Coordinates of C-alpha atoms in Angstrom, one line a residue:
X1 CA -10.4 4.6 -20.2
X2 CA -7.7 3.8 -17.7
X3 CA -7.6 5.8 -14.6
X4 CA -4.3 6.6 -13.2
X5 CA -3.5 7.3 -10.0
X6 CA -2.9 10.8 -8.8
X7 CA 0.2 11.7 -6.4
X8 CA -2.6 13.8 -4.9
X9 CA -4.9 10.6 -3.9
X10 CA -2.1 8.8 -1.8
X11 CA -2.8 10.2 1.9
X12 CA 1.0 11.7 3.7
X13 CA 2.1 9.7 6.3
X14 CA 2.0 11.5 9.8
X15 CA 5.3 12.0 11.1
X16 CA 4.9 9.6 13.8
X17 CA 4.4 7.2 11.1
X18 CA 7.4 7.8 9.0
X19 CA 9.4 7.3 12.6
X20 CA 7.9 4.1 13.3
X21 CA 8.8 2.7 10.3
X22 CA 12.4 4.2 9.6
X23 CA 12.7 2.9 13.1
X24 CA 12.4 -0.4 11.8
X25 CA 8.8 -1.4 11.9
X26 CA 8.6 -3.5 8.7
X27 CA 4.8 -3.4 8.8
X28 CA 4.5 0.2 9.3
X29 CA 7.3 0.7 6.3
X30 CA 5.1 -1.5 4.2
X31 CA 1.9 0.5 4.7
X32 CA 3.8 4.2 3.7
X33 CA 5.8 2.5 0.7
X34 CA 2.9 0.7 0.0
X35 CA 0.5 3.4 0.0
X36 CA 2.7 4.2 -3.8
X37 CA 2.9 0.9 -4.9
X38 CA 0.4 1.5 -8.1
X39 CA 1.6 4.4 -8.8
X40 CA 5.3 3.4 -9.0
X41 CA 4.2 0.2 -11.1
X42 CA 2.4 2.7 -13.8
X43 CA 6.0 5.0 -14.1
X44 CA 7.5 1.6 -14.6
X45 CA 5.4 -0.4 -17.2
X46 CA 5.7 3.2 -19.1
X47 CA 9.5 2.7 -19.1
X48 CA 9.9 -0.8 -19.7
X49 CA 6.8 -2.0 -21.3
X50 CA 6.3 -5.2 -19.4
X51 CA 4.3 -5.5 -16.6
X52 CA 6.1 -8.0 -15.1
X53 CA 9.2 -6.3 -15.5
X54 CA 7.7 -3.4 -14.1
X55 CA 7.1 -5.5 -11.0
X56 CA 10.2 -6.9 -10.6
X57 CA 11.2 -3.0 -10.3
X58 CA 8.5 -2.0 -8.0
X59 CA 10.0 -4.8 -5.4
X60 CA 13.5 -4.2 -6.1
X61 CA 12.8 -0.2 -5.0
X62 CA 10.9 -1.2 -2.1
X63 CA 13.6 -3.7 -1.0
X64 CA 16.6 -0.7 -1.3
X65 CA 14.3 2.0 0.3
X66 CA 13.8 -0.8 3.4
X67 CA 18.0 -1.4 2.9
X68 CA 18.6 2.7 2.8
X69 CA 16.0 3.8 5.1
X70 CA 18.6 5.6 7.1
X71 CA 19.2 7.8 4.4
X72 CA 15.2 9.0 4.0
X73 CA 15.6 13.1 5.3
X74 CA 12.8 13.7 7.8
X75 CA 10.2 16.3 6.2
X76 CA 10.9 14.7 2.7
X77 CA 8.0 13.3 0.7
X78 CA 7.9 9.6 0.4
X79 CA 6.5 9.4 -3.1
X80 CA 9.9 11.6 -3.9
X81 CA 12.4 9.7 -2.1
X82 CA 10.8 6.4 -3.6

């Protein structure tokens, strides 16, 4: 069977991380984000059914988390905010 991915499994980004790339570090908001990217595509094929739909989805999340960056809370879990 399928193996999904476990919120456990994704390592949490140190805190310098999560500065460096609210600060504006695309590549460094890319890896954290990133770091969900299966995840997030699974919760969406479950809700749409398509898988291309669900990546359409997956980018358009990671495009308004880069546009709203200011608004992640320091301490907050990225998988959450996402």
């Amino acid at each position: 069977g399928r193996r999904l991915v476990s919120p456990r499994s994704v390592a949490t980004p140190t805190d310098s991380e999560v500065a460096v790339a609210l600060g504006g570090d695309e590549g460094a908001f890319a890896a954290i984000v990133g770091r969900h990217r299966r995840e997030l595509h699974v919760h969406c094929y479950r809700m749409l059914g398509s898988y291309h739909e669900a990546e359409d989805t997956v980018q358009e999340t990671f495009l308004r988390a880069w546009r709203r960056r200011d608004r992640f809370t320091r301490g907050a879990l990225v998988r959450a905010w996402l």
